[in-house]
CSV table of C-alpha atoms and ligand atoms in Angstrom, one decimal:
chain,number,residue,atom,x,y,z
A,1,MET,CA,9.4,0.2,-25.1
A,2,THR,CA,5.8,-0.4,-25.0
A,3,ALA,CA,4.3,-0.2,-21.5
A,4,LEU,CA,3.1,-3.2,-20.1
A,5,ARG,CA,-0.6,-3.7,-20.9
A,6,HIS,CA,-2.9,-6.6,-20.2
A,7,TYR,CA,-6.4,-7.6,-21.8
A,8,LEU,CA,-8.2,-9.1,-18.9
A,9,GLN,CA,-11.6,-7.7,-19.4
A,10,PHE,CA,-13.2,-5.5,-22.1
A,11,ARG,CA,-13.2,-2.2,-20.2
A,12,ASP,CA,-9.1,-2.8,-20.2
A,13,LEU,CA,-8.9,-0.6,-23.3
A,14,THR,CA,-10.9,2.5,-24.2
A,15,ARG,CA,-13.4,3.6,-27.0
A,16,GLU,CA,-10.5,5.4,-28.6
A,17,GLU,CA,-8.1,2.4,-28.6
A,18,TYR,CA,-11.0,0.2,-29.8
A,19,ALA,CA,-11.4,2.4,-32.5
A,20,HIS,CA,-7.8,1.7,-33.6
A,21,LEU,CA,-7.9,-1.9,-33.1
A,22,PHE,CA,-11.1,-1.9,-35.6
A,23,GLU,CA,-9.2,0.0,-38.0
A,24,ARG,CA,-5.8,-2.2,-37.7
A,25,THR,CA,-8.3,-5.4,-37.7
A,26,ARG,CA,-9.6,-4.1,-41.2
A,27,TRP,CA,-6.0,-3.6,-42.6
A,28,ILE,CA,-4.5,-6.8,-41.2
A,29,LYS,CA,-7.7,-8.7,-42.7
A,30,ASP,CA,-7.6,-7.0,-46.1
A,31,ARG,CA,-3.8,-8.0,-46.4
A,32,PHE,CA,-4.0,-11.5,-45.3
A,33,LYS,CA,-6.9,-12.0,-47.9
A,34,ARG,CA,-4.5,-10.7,-50.6
A,35,TYR,CA,-2.1,-13.1,-49.3
A,36,GLU,CA,0.4,-10.4,-48.6
A,37,ARG,CA,2.7,-11.2,-45.8
A,38,TYR,CA,2.9,-9.2,-42.6
A,39,TRP,CA,5.2,-10.1,-39.9
A,40,PRO,CA,5.0,-7.7,-37.3
A,41,LEU,CA,5.6,-10.6,-34.4
A,42,GLU,CA,8.7,-12.1,-36.1
A,43,ASP,CA,10.5,-13.9,-33.4
A,44,ARG,CA,7.8,-13.6,-30.9
A,45,THR,CA,6.2,-16.5,-29.0
A,46,LEU,CA,3.0,-16.7,-27.7
A,47,VAL,CA,2.1,-19.2,-24.8
A,48,MET,CA,-1.7,-20.4,-24.8
A,49,ILE,CA,-2.8,-21.8,-21.1
A,50,PHE,CA,-5.8,-24.1,-21.7
A,51,GLU,CA,-7.8,-25.2,-18.7
A,52,LYS,CA,-11.0,-25.5,-20.5
A,53,GLN,CA,-11.6,-27.0,-23.9
A,54,SER,CA,-11.5,-24.7,-27.0
A,55,THR,CA,-11.7,-24.9,-30.8
A,56,ARG,CA,-12.0,-21.5,-31.9
A,57,THR,CA,-9.9,-19.8,-29.3
A,58,ARG,CA,-6.8,-22.2,-29.7
A,59,LEU,CA,-7.3,-22.2,-33.4
A,60,SER,CA,-7.5,-18.4,-33.7
A,61,PHE,CA,-4.6,-17.5,-31.6
A,62,GLU,CA,-2.3,-20.1,-32.8
A,63,ALA,CA,-3.4,-19.6,-36.6
A,64,GLY,CA,-3.2,-15.8,-36.0
A,65,MET,CA,0.4,-15.9,-34.2
A,66,HIS,CA,2.0,-18.2,-37.1
A,67,GLN,CA,0.6,-15.6,-39.6
A,68,LEU,CA,1.9,-12.8,-37.9
A,69,GLY,CA,5.5,-14.2,-38.2
A,70,GLY,CA,5.5,-15.5,-34.7
A,71,ALA,CA,5.3,-18.8,-32.6
A,72,ALA,CA,2.6,-20.5,-30.5
A,73,ILE,CA,2.8,-22.9,-27.7
A,74,TYR,CA,0.0,-24.8,-26.3
A,75,LEU,CA,-0.2,-25.9,-22.8
A,76,ASN,CA,-3.1,-27.7,-20.6
A,77,THR,CA,-3.4,-28.2,-17.2
A,78,ARG,CA,-3.4,-31.8,-17.4
A,79,ASP,CA,-0.1,-32.3,-18.9
A,80,SER,CA,1.7,-29.4,-17.3
A,81,GLN,CA,2.5,-28.7,-13.6
A,82,LEU,CA,-0.4,-26.3,-13.2
A,83,GLY,CA,-2.3,-29.1,-12.9
A,84,ARG,CA,-0.3,-30.5,-9.9
A,85,GLY,CA,-0.9,-27.4,-7.9
A,86,GLU,CA,2.2,-25.3,-8.9
A,87,PRO,CA,1.4,-22.0,-7.7
A,88,VAL,CA,0.0,-19.5,-10.4
A,89,GLU,CA,2.4,-16.9,-9.1
A,90,ASP,CA,5.3,-19.3,-9.6
A,91,ALA,CA,4.1,-20.3,-13.0
A,92,ALA,CA,3.4,-16.7,-14.0
A,93,GLN,CA,7.3,-15.8,-13.1
A,94,VAL,CA,8.5,-19.1,-15.2
A,95,ILE,CA,6.3,-18.7,-18.4
A,96,SER,CA,6.9,-14.9,-18.9
A,97,ARG,CA,10.4,-15.2,-19.1
A,98,MET,CA,10.2,-17.6,-22.0
A,99,CYS,CA,8.0,-15.8,-24.1
A,100,ASP,CA,6.3,-12.4,-25.0
A,101,LEU,CA,2.8,-12.9,-24.7
A,102,VAL,CA,0.3,-15.2,-22.8
A,103,MET,CA,-3.3,-16.3,-23.4
A,104,ILE,CA,-5.2,-18.1,-20.6
A,105,ARG,CA,-8.3,-19.8,-20.5
A,106,THR,CA,-9.4,-20.6,-16.7
A,107,TYR,CA,-12.3,-20.7,-14.6
A,108,GLU,CA,-11.8,-17.9,-11.9
A,109,GLN,CA,-10.9,-14.6,-13.4
A,110,GLU,CA,-9.2,-13.9,-10.0
A,111,VAL,CA,-6.7,-16.8,-11.3
A,112,LEU,CA,-6.2,-14.6,-14.5
A,113,GLU,CA,-5.5,-11.7,-12.5
A,114,ARG,CA,-3.1,-13.5,-10.0
A,115,PHE,CA,-1.3,-14.4,-13.0
A,116,SER,CA,-1.4,-11.2,-14.8
A,117,ARG,CA,0.2,-9.3,-11.5
A,118,HIS,CA,3.5,-11.9,-11.7
A,119,SER,CA,3.7,-11.8,-15.5
A,120,ARG,CA,6.8,-9.7,-17.2
A,121,VAL,CA,4.4,-9.9,-20.4
A,122,PRO,CA,0.9,-9.1,-21.5
A,123,VAL,CA,-1.8,-11.3,-20.6
A,124,ILE,CA,-5.1,-12.0,-22.6
A,125,ASN,CA,-8.0,-13.6,-21.1
A,126,GLY,CA,-8.9,-16.4,-23.2
A,127,LEU,CA,-12.3,-16.8,-21.7
A,128,THR,CA,-13.0,-17.1,-17.7
A,129,ASN,CA,-16.2,-18.0,-15.8
A,130,GLU,CA,-16.8,-14.1,-15.5
A,131,TYR,CA,-16.0,-12.7,-19.1
A,132,HIS,CA,-14.7,-13.8,-22.6
A,133,PRO,CA,-13.3,-10.3,-24.3
A,134,CYS,CA,-11.9,-11.6,-27.2
A,135,GLN,CA,-15.3,-13.0,-28.6
A,136,ILE,CA,-17.0,-9.6,-28.0
A,137,LEU,CA,-13.9,-7.7,-29.5
A,138,ALA,CA,-14.7,-10.0,-32.7
A,139,ASP,CA,-18.6,-9.9,-32.6
A,140,ILE,CA,-18.5,-6.0,-32.6
A,141,HIS,CA,-16.1,-5.9,-35.4
A,142,THR,CA,-18.5,-8.1,-37.1
A,143,PHE,CA,-21.5,-6.0,-36.3
A,144,ILE,CA,-19.2,-2.9,-37.6
A,145,GLU,CA,-18.5,-4.9,-40.9
A,146,HIS,CA,-22.3,-5.3,-41.3
A,147,ARG,CA,-24.2,-2.6,-40.1
A,148,GLY,CA,-21.5,0.1,-39.2
A,149,ASP,CA,-21.0,1.8,-35.7
A,150,ILE,CA,-22.7,0.1,-33.0
A,151,ARG,CA,-22.8,3.2,-30.7
A,152,GLY,CA,-26.6,3.9,-29.7
A,153,LYS,CA,-27.9,0.5,-31.1
A,154,THR,CA,-29.8,-2.0,-29.1
A,155,VAL,CA,-28.3,-5.3,-28.5
A,156,ALA,CA,-30.9,-8.1,-27.5
A,157,TRP,CA,-29.0,-10.9,-25.0
A,158,ILE,CA,-31.5,-14.0,-24.7
A,159,GLY,CA,-30.6,-16.6,-22.0
A,160,ASP,CA,-28.1,-17.3,-19.6
A,161,SER,CA,-26.1,-14.1,-17.9
A,162,ASN,CA,-22.9,-15.6,-18.5
A,163,ASN,CA,-19.4,-14.8,-19.1
A,164,VAL,CA,-20.2,-13.5,-23.0
A,165,CYS,CA,-23.3,-11.7,-21.4
A,166,ASN,CA,-21.0,-9.9,-19.0
A,167,THR,CA,-18.5,-9.1,-21.7
A,168,TRP,CA,-21.8,-7.6,-23.7
A,169,LEU,CA,-22.7,-5.3,-20.8
A,170,GLN,CA,-19.2,-4.2,-20.2
A,171,ALA,CA,-18.9,-3.3,-24.0
A,172,ALA,CA,-21.9,-1.3,-23.9
A,173,GLU,CA,-20.3,1.1,-21.3
A,174,VAL,CA,-17.1,1.7,-23.4
A,175,LEU,CA,-18.6,1.9,-26.7
A,176,ASP,CA,-22.0,3.4,-25.6
A,177,PHE,CA,-24.9,1.1,-26.7
A,178,ASN,CA,-27.7,-0.6,-25.2
A,179,VAL,CA,-28.2,-4.1,-24.1
A,180,HIS,CA,-31.7,-5.7,-23.4
A,181,VAL,CA,-31.1,-8.7,-21.5
A,182,SER,CA,-33.8,-11.5,-20.7
A,183,THR,CA,-32.6,-14.4,-18.5
A,184,PRO,CA,-35.1,-17.0,-17.0
A,185,PRO,CA,-35.7,-16.3,-13.1
A,186,GLY,CA,-33.0,-16.9,-10.8
A,187,TYR,CA,-30.3,-16.3,-13.9
A,188,GLU,CA,-30.3,-12.6,-13.6
A,189,VAL,CA,-27.2,-10.0,-14.3
A,190,GLU,CA,-25.0,-9.8,-11.4
A,191,PRO,CA,-23.6,-6.1,-12.1
A,192,GLU,CA,-21.0,-6.6,-9.6
A,193,ARG,CA,-19.7,-9.8,-11.2
A,194,ALA,CA,-19.9,-8.4,-14.5
A,195,GLY,CA,-17.7,-5.5,-13.6
A,196,LEU,CA,-20.2,-2.8,-14.5
A,197,TYR,CA,-19.9,1.0,-13.3
A,198,GLY,CA,-23.9,1.3,-13.3
A,199,THR,CA,-27.0,0.2,-14.8
A,200,SER,CA,-27.5,2.9,-17.4
A,201,HIS,CA,-26.5,0.9,-20.5
A,202,TYR,CA,-28.9,-2.1,-20.0
A,203,GLU,CA,-32.3,-3.2,-18.9
A,204,GLU,CA,-33.7,-6.5,-18.0
A,205,PHE,CA,-37.1,-7.7,-19.1
A,206,ALA,CA,-39.0,-10.9,-18.1
A,207,ASP,CA,-40.2,-11.9,-21.2
A,208,PRO,CA,-37.6,-12.6,-24.0
A,209,MET,CA,-39.9,-11.2,-26.9
A,210,ASP,CA,-39.8,-8.0,-25.2
A,211,ALA,CA,-36.0,-7.8,-24.9
A,212,ALA,CA,-35.6,-8.7,-28.6
A,213,ARG,CA,-38.1,-5.9,-29.8
A,214,ASP,CA,-36.6,-3.8,-32.4
A,215,ALA,CA,-33.4,-4.8,-31.6
A,216,ASP,CA,-30.4,-4.2,-34.0
A,217,LEU,CA,-28.6,-7.6,-33.0
A,218,VAL,CA,-29.9,-10.5,-31.2
A,219,THR,CA,-27.7,-13.0,-29.6
A,220,THR,CA,-27.4,-15.9,-27.3
A,221,ASP,CA,-25.2,-18.6,-26.0
A,222,VAL,CA,-25.4,-22.0,-24.5
A,223,TRP,CA,-27.6,-22.5,-21.7
A,224,THR,CA,-24.8,-24.4,-19.7
A,225,SER,CA,-21.1,-23.1,-19.7
A,226,MET,CA,-18.2,-24.8,-19.2
A,227,GLY,CA,-17.5,-25.8,-15.6
A,228,PHE,CA,-21.7,-25.7,-15.0
A,229,GLU,CA,-22.3,-29.3,-16.6
A,230,ALA,CA,-23.9,-30.8,-13.2
A,231,GLU,CA,-26.9,-28.2,-13.9
A,232,ASN,CA,-27.5,-29.2,-17.0
A,233,GLU,CA,-30.7,-31.3,-16.4
A,234,GLU,CA,-32.0,-28.3,-14.5
A,235,ARG,CA,-31.1,-25.5,-16.8
A,236,LYS,CA,-32.5,-27.4,-19.7
A,237,ARG,CA,-35.8,-27.1,-17.9
A,238,ASP,CA,-35.3,-23.3,-16.6
A,239,PHE,CA,-34.4,-22.3,-20.1
A,240,GLU,CA,-37.1,-23.7,-22.3
A,241,ASP,CA,-38.9,-20.5,-23.1
A,242,TRP,CA,-35.5,-18.6,-24.2
A,243,GLN,CA,-34.8,-20.1,-27.4
A,244,VAL,CA,-34.3,-17.6,-30.1
A,245,ASP,CA,-36.5,-18.9,-32.7
A,246,ALA,CA,-37.8,-17.2,-36.0
A,247,GLU,CA,-40.8,-15.6,-33.9
A,248,MET,CA,-38.4,-14.2,-31.8
A,249,LEU,CA,-36.3,-12.6,-34.6
A,250,ARG,CA,-39.1,-11.2,-35.9
A,251,ALA,CA,-39.9,-9.0,-33.2
A,252,ALA,CA,-36.3,-7.6,-33.9
A,253,LYS,CA,-35.7,-5.0,-36.4
A,254,LYS,CA,-35.9,-6.6,-40.2
A,255,GLU,CA,-32.2,-6.3,-40.6
A,256,ALA,CA,-31.4,-7.3,-37.2
A,257,LEU,CA,-28.1,-9.6,-36.8
A,258,PHE,CA,-28.2,-12.8,-35.2
A,259,MET,CA,-24.7,-13.9,-33.5
A,260,HIS,CA,-23.7,-17.0,-31.3
A,261,CYS,CA,-20.3,-17.2,-30.1
A,262,LEU,CA,-20.5,-21.1,-30.8
A,263,PRO,CA,-20.6,-23.8,-30.1
A,264,ALA,CA,-24.2,-23.8,-30.5
A,265,HIS,CA,-26.7,-26.3,-29.6
A,266,ARG,CA,-29.4,-26.3,-32.3
A,267,GLY,CA,-32.9,-26.9,-30.9
A,268,GLU,CA,-31.9,-25.4,-27.4
A,269,GLU,CA,-30.9,-21.9,-27.1
A,270,VAL,CA,-31.2,-21.3,-30.8
A,271,ALA,CA,-33.9,-22.8,-33.8
A,272,ALA,CA,-31.6,-24.5,-36.5
A,273,ASP,CA,-33.7,-21.9,-39.0
A,274,VAL,CA,-32.2,-18.9,-37.2
A,275,MET,CA,-28.5,-20.3,-37.3
A,276,GLU,CA,-29.0,-20.7,-40.8
A,277,GLY,CA,-31.0,-17.9,-41.7
A,278,PRO,CA,-30.3,-15.1,-43.8
A,279,ASN,CA,-29.7,-12.7,-40.5
A,280,SER,CA,-27.0,-15.2,-39.3
A,281,VAL,CA,-23.7,-14.0,-39.3
A,282,VAL,CA,-22.1,-16.3,-36.8
A,283,TRP,CA,-19.4,-17.8,-39.3
A,284,ASP,CA,-18.1,-14.3,-39.9
A,285,GLU,CA,-18.2,-14.1,-36.2
A,286,ALA,CA,-15.9,-16.9,-35.9
A,287,GLU,CA,-13.7,-15.7,-38.6
A,288,ASN,CA,-13.2,-12.5,-37.2
A,289,ARG,CA,-11.9,-13.9,-33.8
A,290,LEU,CA,-8.7,-14.6,-36.0
A,291,HIS,CA,-8.3,-11.0,-37.7
A,292,THR,CA,-9.3,-9.0,-34.2
A,293,GLN,CA,-7.0,-11.1,-32.0
A,294,LYS,CA,-4.3,-10.3,-34.6
A,295,ALA,CA,-4.7,-6.7,-34.2
A,296,LEU,CA,-5.0,-7.4,-30.2
A,297,MET,CA,-1.7,-9.2,-30.3
A,298,GLU,CA,0.3,-6.5,-32.4
A,299,PHE,CA,-1.3,-3.6,-30.1
A,300,LEU,CA,-0.3,-5.2,-26.8
A,301,ILE,CA,3.3,-6.0,-28.1
A,302,HIS,CA,3.9,-3.0,-30.2
A,303,GLY,CA,1.5,-0.3,-29.1
A,304,ARG,CA,-0.4,1.6,-31.8
A,305,GLN,CA,0.7,1.5,-35.2
A,306,ALA,CA,0.7,3.9,-37.6
A,307,PRO,CA,-2.3,3.9,-40.2
A,308,GLY,CA,-1.6,1.8,-43.6
B,401,CP,N1,-16.5,-19.0,-28.9
B,401,CP,C1,-15.4,-19.5,-28.4
B,401,CP,O1,-14.6,-19.2,-27.8
B,401,CP,O2,-15.2,-21.2,-28.7
B,401,CP,P1,-14.3,-22.2,-28.4
B,401,CP,O3,-14.7,-22.7,-27.2
B,401,CP,O4,-13.9,-23.3,-29.2
B,401,CP,O5,-12.7,-21.6,-28.2
B,402,NVA,N1,-20.6,-19.4,-22.1
B,402,NVA,C1,-19.7,-20.5,-22.8
B,402,NVA,C2,-18.8,-19.8,-24.0
B,402,NVA,C3,-18.0,-20.9,-24.7
B,402,NVA,C4,-17.2,-20.4,-25.7
B,402,NVA,C5,-18.9,-21.1,-21.9
B,402,NVA,O1,-18.3,-20.5,-21.2
B,402,NVA,O2,-18.9,-22.5,-21.9
C-alpha cells in the first residue's frame, strides 16, 4: 500500500519526485494525444471542494479524473454543510471515507492543513490565499517543454506577492533556480508566509524593468486575488507601473517566455500584445494543468510508476 501523501504546498515533493512527475506527465500527455486509453484510476473517486470560483482548476481535475478512468464529484461551500459551519475536521473524516482523493480550493492554508490532518486519503491544494502548487507544477512543465531544464534559470515575477508568487519562490528552492521579484511598495514578499527556507533563491527589485532584465521567463498575475476584492481600487492605483508590456519583455532575454496563470486582465497586469505575442505560452500553460495533475493524482494514489 502507498504511504499517505498530501500535496499542500510545492515543497511537499522533492526535486527527484518532480523529475518523476514531469516524466510521467510527458508519457500520459503523449498517450492522451494519441487517444490511447489509460485508466490507472478506474473505480477511484476524487472529491473537489471549492470555496472560491474556478474555471481551469475544476475543469482540469474533473476531466483529468474522468480520462484516467475515475469519477469526480464537485462540492461547493454554498450547497454543502461546509457553508453552515460543520467543522473542517468532521467534514474531513466523512468525506475521506467516501473517496480516494480530495482537492480543496479555500481561503487560509490552515483550513487545508486541518482537513489533511483528519483525512484518510491524499489531499491536494487547488489554491489557497498562500499557495497554488498545481499551477506552478504546470508552469514548470511548460517551461521544460519549451526550453528544457529550469535549474539555474531566472524567472521574473512582476506584481503582487500573492499565492502564485509564493509558490514560484518555493519552487525555486526545490528545483534550484532564481526568482527576480518586483512588487509595489507595501506588497513585498513575506518569506515566512511564503514558507521559504531562506532568501538565497530570490532577489527583490524596486523597478520592475530591473527584475525583467535578462530573465528566461517573465510572469505575472492579477493585481487583486480572490478574497481581496475590497482592495481593488487601491490596488489599481498602486500597481499601475507594474504592467508587463512589450518594453518590459524586451528587457528580458530574446527567447524569454511569458506566462500568466489566468484569468488575465489585459490592460492591467499585462498588455494585450504580450498576451498574444510570440513569447506567450499561456494556452500551453493552461492545458498542462490537465496533464500534470493527472501525473500528480496517479502518484498520490499509486506511488511511483515504472517508466513507459
Ligand atoms: N489558474 C487557475 O487556477 O484558474 P482557475 O481559477 O480558473 O481555476
Ligand atoms: N492569485 C489569483 C490566482 C487565480 C488563479 C487568485 O488567488 O485569485
